[in-house]
Coordinates of C-alpha atoms and ligand atoms in Angstrom, one line a residue:
X1 CA 327.7 -68.4 15.3
X2 CA 331.0 -69.3 16.9
X3 CA 331.8 -72.1 14.5
X4 CA 331.8 -70.0 11.4
X5 CA 334.3 -67.7 9.6
X6 CA 332.4 -64.4 9.3
X7 CA 333.1 -61.9 6.5
X8 CA 332.4 -59.1 9.0
X9 CA 332.3 -59.0 12.8
X10 CA 331.1 -55.8 14.3
X11 CA 331.9 -55.1 17.9
X12 CA 329.1 -52.9 19.3
X13 CA 325.5 -52.7 18.5
X14 CA 324.9 -48.9 18.7
X15 CA 323.7 -46.9 15.7
X16 CA 327.2 -47.1 14.0
X17 CA 327.3 -50.9 14.4
X18 CA 323.8 -51.6 13.1
X19 CA 324.3 -49.2 10.2
X20 CA 327.4 -51.0 9.2
X21 CA 325.6 -54.3 9.6
X22 CA 322.8 -53.2 7.3
X23 CA 325.2 -52.0 4.6
X24 CA 327.5 -55.0 4.8
X25 CA 324.8 -57.6 4.8
X26 CA 323.1 -56.0 1.9
X27 CA 326.4 -56.0 0.0
X28 CA 326.3 -59.8 0.4
X29 CA 328.7 -60.4 3.4
X30 CA 327.9 -62.6 6.3
X31 CA 327.7 -60.2 9.2
X32 CA 327.7 -60.6 13.0
X33 CA 327.1 -57.8 15.5
X34 CA 328.5 -58.6 19.0
X35 CA 326.7 -56.5 21.7
X36 CA 327.3 -56.8 25.4
X37 CA 324.1 -55.0 26.5
X38 CA 321.2 -54.3 24.2
X39 CA 321.0 -52.5 20.8
X40 CA 321.4 -48.8 20.7
X41 CA 324.3 -48.0 22.9
X42 CA 324.2 -44.4 24.2
X43 CA 321.4 -43.6 21.8
X44 CA 319.1 -46.0 23.6
X45 CA 319.6 -44.0 26.9
X46 CA 317.8 -40.9 25.6
X47 CA 314.0 -40.8 25.2
X48 CA 313.9 -37.8 22.8
X49 CA 316.2 -37.3 19.8
X50 CA 315.2 -34.1 18.0
X51 CA 318.0 -33.8 15.5
X52 CA 318.0 -37.1 13.6
X53 CA 316.7 -36.3 10.1
X54 CA 313.4 -37.8 9.1
X55 CA 311.4 -37.3 12.3
X56 CA 309.4 -34.2 12.7
X57 CA 308.5 -35.1 16.2
X58 CA 311.3 -36.3 18.4
X59 CA 312.1 -40.0 18.3
X60 CA 312.8 -42.3 21.3
X61 CA 316.4 -43.5 21.2
X62 CA 315.5 -47.0 22.4
X63 CA 312.8 -47.4 19.7
X64 CA 315.1 -46.1 17.0
X65 CA 317.7 -48.7 18.1
X66 CA 315.2 -51.6 18.0
X67 CA 314.2 -50.5 14.5
X68 CA 317.8 -50.2 13.3
X69 CA 318.5 -53.7 14.6
X70 CA 315.4 -55.2 13.0
X71 CA 316.2 -53.6 9.7
X72 CA 319.7 -55.1 9.6
X73 CA 318.4 -58.5 10.7
X74 CA 315.7 -58.5 8.1
X75 CA 318.5 -58.8 5.5
X76 CA 320.3 -61.5 7.4
X77 CA 322.7 -59.8 9.9
X78 CA 322.9 -61.7 13.2
X79 CA 323.5 -60.6 16.7
X80 CA 325.6 -62.3 19.4
X81 CA 324.8 -61.0 22.9
X82 CA 328.3 -61.1 24.5
X83 CA 331.1 -59.0 25.7
X84 CA 334.2 -59.1 23.6
X85 CA 337.0 -59.5 26.1
X86 CA 340.1 -59.6 23.9
X87 CA 341.0 -59.4 20.2
X88 CA 343.7 -60.6 17.9
X89 CA 343.7 -58.5 14.8
X90 CA 347.0 -58.8 13.0
X91 CA 346.4 -61.8 10.8
X92 CA 344.0 -62.2 7.8
X93 CA 341.7 -64.3 10.0
X94 CA 340.9 -62.2 13.1
X95 CA 339.9 -63.8 16.4
X96 CA 337.7 -62.2 19.0
X97 CA 337.4 -63.8 22.4
X98 CA 333.9 -63.2 23.9
X99 CA 332.0 -64.2 27.0
X100 CA 330.1 -66.7 24.7
X101 CA 333.2 -68.2 23.1
X102 CA 335.6 -67.2 20.3
X103 CA 334.4 -65.6 17.0
X104 CA 336.5 -65.6 13.8
X105 CA 336.1 -63.1 11.0
X106 CA 338.0 -61.8 7.9
X107 CA 337.3 -58.1 8.8
X108 CA 336.5 -56.4 12.1
X109 CA 334.6 -53.2 12.6
X110 CA 335.0 -51.5 15.9
X111 CA 331.9 -49.6 17.0
X112 CA 332.3 -49.6 20.7
X113 CA 331.5 -46.0 21.3
X114 CA 332.6 -43.5 23.9
X115 CA 331.0 -42.6 27.3
X116 CA 330.9 -39.1 28.7
X117 CA 333.1 -38.7 31.8
X118 CA 330.7 -38.2 34.8
X119 CA 331.3 -35.9 37.7
X120 CA 330.9 -38.9 40.0
X121 CA 328.4 -37.2 42.3
X122 CA 325.7 -39.1 44.2
X123 CA 322.4 -39.2 42.2
X124 CA 324.1 -37.9 39.0
X125 CA 323.0 -41.0 37.1
X126 CA 319.5 -40.8 38.4
X127 CA 319.2 -37.1 37.3
X128 CA 320.5 -37.9 33.8
X129 CA 317.8 -36.6 31.5
X130 CA 316.1 -34.8 34.4
X131 CA 318.4 -31.8 34.4
X132 CA 321.8 -33.4 34.0
X133 CA 323.0 -33.7 30.5
X134 CA 326.3 -34.5 28.7
X135 CA 325.6 -33.2 25.2
X136 CA 324.5 -29.6 24.5
X137 CA 324.0 -30.3 20.8
X138 CA 321.7 -33.1 21.7
X139 CA 319.7 -31.8 24.6
X140 CA 320.2 -28.0 24.5
X141 CA 316.8 -27.5 22.9
X142 CA 315.0 -28.8 26.0
X143 CA 316.4 -25.7 27.9
X144 CA 315.2 -22.9 25.6
X145 CA 314.8 -19.7 27.6
X146 CA 316.0 -21.3 30.8
X147 CA 319.1 -21.0 33.0
X148 CA 321.8 -23.6 32.7
X149 CA 325.4 -24.3 33.8
X150 CA 328.2 -25.9 31.9
X151 CA 331.0 -27.5 33.9
X152 CA 334.4 -27.9 32.3
X153 CA 337.2 -25.8 31.0
X154 CA 338.2 -27.3 27.6
X155 CA 337.0 -27.0 24.1
X156 CA 333.9 -29.1 24.6
X157 CA 332.8 -26.9 27.6
X158 CA 333.5 -23.8 25.6
X159 CA 331.5 -25.1 22.6
X160 CA 328.6 -26.2 24.8
X161 CA 328.5 -22.8 26.5
X162 CA 328.3 -21.1 23.1
X163 CA 325.7 -23.5 21.8
X164 CA 323.5 -23.0 24.9
X165 CA 324.0 -19.2 24.9
X166 CA 322.0 -19.1 21.7
X167 CA 319.1 -21.0 23.3
X168 CA 319.1 -20.2 27.0
X169 CA 318.4 -17.1 29.0
X170 CA 321.6 -17.5 31.1
X171 CA 324.6 -19.8 30.9
X172 CA 327.1 -20.2 33.8
X173 CA 330.4 -21.7 32.8
X174 CA 331.9 -23.3 35.9
X175 CA 335.6 -24.2 36.0
X176 CA 337.8 -25.3 38.8
X177 CA 340.7 -23.0 37.7
X178 CA 340.8 -19.3 36.9
X179 CA 341.2 -19.7 33.2
X180 CA 340.0 -22.0 30.5
X181 CA 342.2 -24.6 28.7
X182 CA 340.1 -24.2 25.6
X183 CA 341.8 -23.0 22.5
X184 CA 342.1 -19.2 22.2
X185 CA 339.6 -19.0 19.3
X186 CA 336.8 -19.7 21.8
X187 CA 337.7 -16.9 24.1
X188 CA 336.5 -13.9 22.2
X189 CA 333.0 -15.3 21.3
X190 CA 332.6 -16.5 24.9
X191 CA 333.4 -13.0 26.3
X192 CA 331.2 -11.4 23.7
X193 CA 328.1 -13.4 24.6
X194 CA 326.3 -11.2 27.2
X195 CA 324.4 -14.2 28.7
X196 CA 327.5 -16.2 29.6
X197 CA 328.9 -15.7 33.1
X198 CA 332.3 -17.3 34.0
X199 CA 332.3 -18.9 37.5
X200 CA 336.0 -19.4 38.3
X201 CA 337.7 -21.6 40.9
X202 CA 334.5 -23.6 41.7
X203 CA 333.7 -27.3 41.7
X204 CA 330.2 -28.7 41.6
X205 CA 329.9 -30.7 44.8
X206 CA 326.2 -31.4 45.1
X207 CA 323.2 -31.7 42.7
X208 CA 320.1 -30.1 44.3
X209 CA 316.8 -31.4 43.1
X210 CA 313.2 -32.4 43.8
X211 CA 312.0 -34.4 40.9
X212 CA 314.4 -32.6 38.5
X213 CA 317.6 -30.7 39.1
X214 CA 317.0 -27.2 40.4
X215 CA 320.3 -26.0 41.8
X216 CA 324.0 -26.7 42.5
X217 CA 326.2 -26.5 45.5
X218 CA 329.6 -25.1 44.5
X219 CA 332.7 -25.3 46.5
X220 CA 335.5 -22.8 46.0
X221 CA 338.7 -24.7 45.1
X222 CA 340.9 -22.2 47.1
X223 CA 338.8 -21.1 50.1
X224 CA 336.6 -24.2 50.3
X225 CA 333.6 -21.9 50.9
X226 CA 330.3 -23.2 49.6
X227 CA 327.8 -21.3 47.6
X228 CA 324.5 -22.1 45.8
X229 CA 323.4 -21.6 42.2
X230 CA 319.9 -21.9 40.9
X231 CA 319.8 -23.7 37.5
X232 CA 317.3 -25.6 35.4
X233 CA 320.0 -27.7 33.8
X234 CA 323.7 -28.8 34.1
X235 CA 325.8 -29.9 31.2
X236 CA 328.8 -31.9 32.1
X237 CA 331.7 -31.3 29.6
X238 CA 334.8 -32.7 31.4
X239 CA 335.8 -35.1 28.7
X240 CA 334.8 -38.5 27.2
X241 CA 336.1 -42.0 27.7
X242 CA 336.4 -43.8 24.4
X243 CA 335.9 -47.6 24.7
X244 CA 339.3 -48.6 23.3
X245 CA 340.8 -50.7 26.0
X246 CA 340.4 -53.8 23.8
X247 CA 342.6 -52.4 21.1
X248 CA 344.9 -50.0 22.8
X249 CA 348.0 -52.2 22.2
X250 CA 347.1 -53.1 18.6
X251 CA 345.8 -50.0 16.9
X252 CA 347.1 -46.4 16.6
X253 CA 345.1 -44.1 19.0
X254 CA 345.2 -40.4 19.4
X255 CA 346.4 -38.7 22.7
X256 CA 342.7 -38.8 23.9
X257 CA 342.5 -42.5 23.3
X258 CA 340.3 -42.4 20.2
X259 CA 341.1 -44.8 17.3
X260 CA 342.8 -43.0 14.5
X261 CA 340.8 -43.6 11.3
X262 CA 340.0 -41.1 8.7
X263 CA 336.8 -40.7 6.6
X264 CA 337.5 -44.1 5.1
X265 CA 337.2 -45.6 8.6
X266 CA 340.4 -47.7 7.9
X267 CA 342.6 -48.1 11.0
X268 CA 346.3 -48.8 11.2
X269 CA 345.7 -52.5 10.6
X270 CA 344.5 -54.0 7.3
X271 CA 340.9 -55.4 7.5
X272 CA 340.1 -53.5 10.7
X273 CA 337.8 -50.5 10.7
X274 CA 336.6 -48.0 13.3
X275 CA 333.3 -46.2 13.2
X276 CA 331.1 -43.9 15.3
X277 CA 332.1 -42.3 18.6
X278 CA 335.1 -44.5 19.1
X279 CA 336.8 -42.9 16.0
X280 CA 338.8 -39.6 16.1
X281 CA 336.2 -37.2 14.6
X282 CA 334.9 -33.6 15.0
X283 CA 331.2 -34.4 15.8
X284 CA 329.9 -37.4 17.8
X285 CA 326.2 -37.8 17.0
X286 CA 323.8 -40.5 15.7
X287 CA 323.8 -39.0 12.2
X288 CA 327.7 -39.1 12.0
X289 CA 327.8 -42.6 13.6
X290 CA 325.4 -44.1 11.0
X291 CA 327.2 -42.3 8.2
X292 CA 330.5 -44.0 9.3
X293 CA 328.7 -47.4 9.3
X294 CA 327.7 -47.0 5.6
X295 CA 331.2 -45.8 4.7
X296 CA 332.9 -48.7 6.4
X297 CA 331.0 -51.2 4.2
X298 CA 332.5 -49.7 1.1
X299 CA 336.1 -50.1 2.4
X300 CA 335.3 -53.6 3.8
X301 CA 334.3 -54.5 0.2
X302 CA 337.4 -52.9 -1.2
X303 CA 339.6 -54.8 1.3
X304 CA 338.0 -58.2 0.7
X305 CA 338.1 -57.8 -3.1
X306 CA 341.8 -57.2 -2.9
X307 CA 342.6 -59.7 -0.2
X308 CA 340.7 -62.7 -1.6
Ligands
FAD401 C1 322.2 -39.0 27.1 C2 322.6 -38.9 25.6 C3 321.8 -38.2 24.7 C4 322.2 -38.1 23.4 N1 321.3 -37.5 22.5 C5 321.7 -37.4 21.2 C6 320.8 -36.7 20.3 O1 319.8 -36.1 20.7 N2 321.2 -36.7 19.0 C7 322.3 -37.3 18.5 O2 322.5 -37.3 17.3 N3 323.2 -37.9 19.4 C8 322.9 -38.0 20.7 N4 323.7 -38.6 21.6 C9 325.0 -39.1 21.1 C10 324.8 -40.4 20.4 O3 324.0 -41.3 21.2 C11 326.1 -41.1 20.0 O4 326.8 -40.2 19.2 C12 325.9 -42.4 19.3 O5 325.1 -43.3 20.1 C13 327.2 -43.1 19.0 O6 327.0 -44.3 18.4 P1 328.0 -45.5 18.4 O7 327.3 -46.6 17.7 O8 329.3 -45.0 17.8 O9 328.4 -45.8 19.9 P2 327.4 -46.2 21.1 O10 326.1 -45.7 21.0 O11 328.2 -45.8 22.3 O12 327.4 -47.8 21.1 C14 328.5 -48.6 21.4 C15 328.0 -50.0 21.7 O13 329.1 -50.8 21.9 C16 328.9 -51.8 22.9 N5 330.1 -52.2 23.4 C17 331.2 -51.5 23.9 N6 332.2 -52.3 24.2 C18 331.8 -53.6 23.9 C19 332.5 -54.9 24.0 N7 333.7 -55.0 24.5 N8 331.8 -56.0 23.6 C20 330.5 -55.9 23.1 N9 329.9 -54.7 23.0 C21 330.5 -53.5 23.4 C22 328.1 -50.9 23.9 O14 327.4 -51.8 24.8 C23 327.2 -50.1 23.1 O15 326.0 -50.7 22.9 C24 323.4 -38.7 22.9 C25 324.2 -39.4 23.8 C26 323.9 -39.5 25.2 C27 324.8 -40.2 26.1

């Protein structure tokens, strides 16, 4: 794998990466996916995806990931299990240093994803999927008719609260300040929703649970007084961390650190493409990630036709 000049090297084996691999390999390009863990990325961490078209019952994210990988490999795409540790993208032949040795390719597709920023509380990770969530669009349906809280004060938190207010009995929007930083257009709908309650000047300092989350300890940011809130679910919306440290000095990024690439998935460097959650975009979901993968193959083809 390392002694070959690949047409396409894809960094990241999540849904975006394997969709790109499927389309590129079927277009006749030698294609390598480099993945540091196992296929599926964030998608593989959820056991029930209800909003990916084509599945009437929910689909297990890990199983869907295995199927996506198998489908791409059926047509000849290969996978190198390694972490990419540095990249050199400016020349026609691009070099990726990995924990398994260097890889060279004519085009590189970045599909390294983004991780939700955690609160950093003890047991937060263990309660993921058992009351603690990071995506209301993905998991809100599991809390129909229940009481939930959203923590955060920006646009994501505002959007999550509105999404959940249509499904849940009661939504608490917890913020450590006394006003939101979300854009003004969110304020009127938030105030209009009669099942959204603002909880100002509070931080979530403890996750209460038996098998699942059942409550929160809140600490007042001014008086330091503690209080208790019963909830069935908590959605953490305090930002995301795009995995762009590899390319931060080589590609144009937006102020939040996402790679700037429009619907063509082309980045600021020729022959380098960005797809899925790592790209600046309005909705980060499996369906938009796989769509990006397909689109990238079209522009890889266009680039290679002109360059060769
Ligand atoms: C808990 C949870 C539940 C979700 N539920 C849903 C849902 O129900 N419906 C929905 O549509 N979406 C859901 N999402 C969102 C969805 O999973 C993401 O939008 C999607 O996975 C993004 O795909 P991606 O391929 O862009 O990135 P990712 O899935 O993040 O994959 C990126 C991959 O790149 C690899 N990688 C990163 N850096 C390197 C490196 N340096 N070297 C090698 N490999 C690297 C990572 O290991 C990872 O496998 C959920 C997300 C989470 C966290």
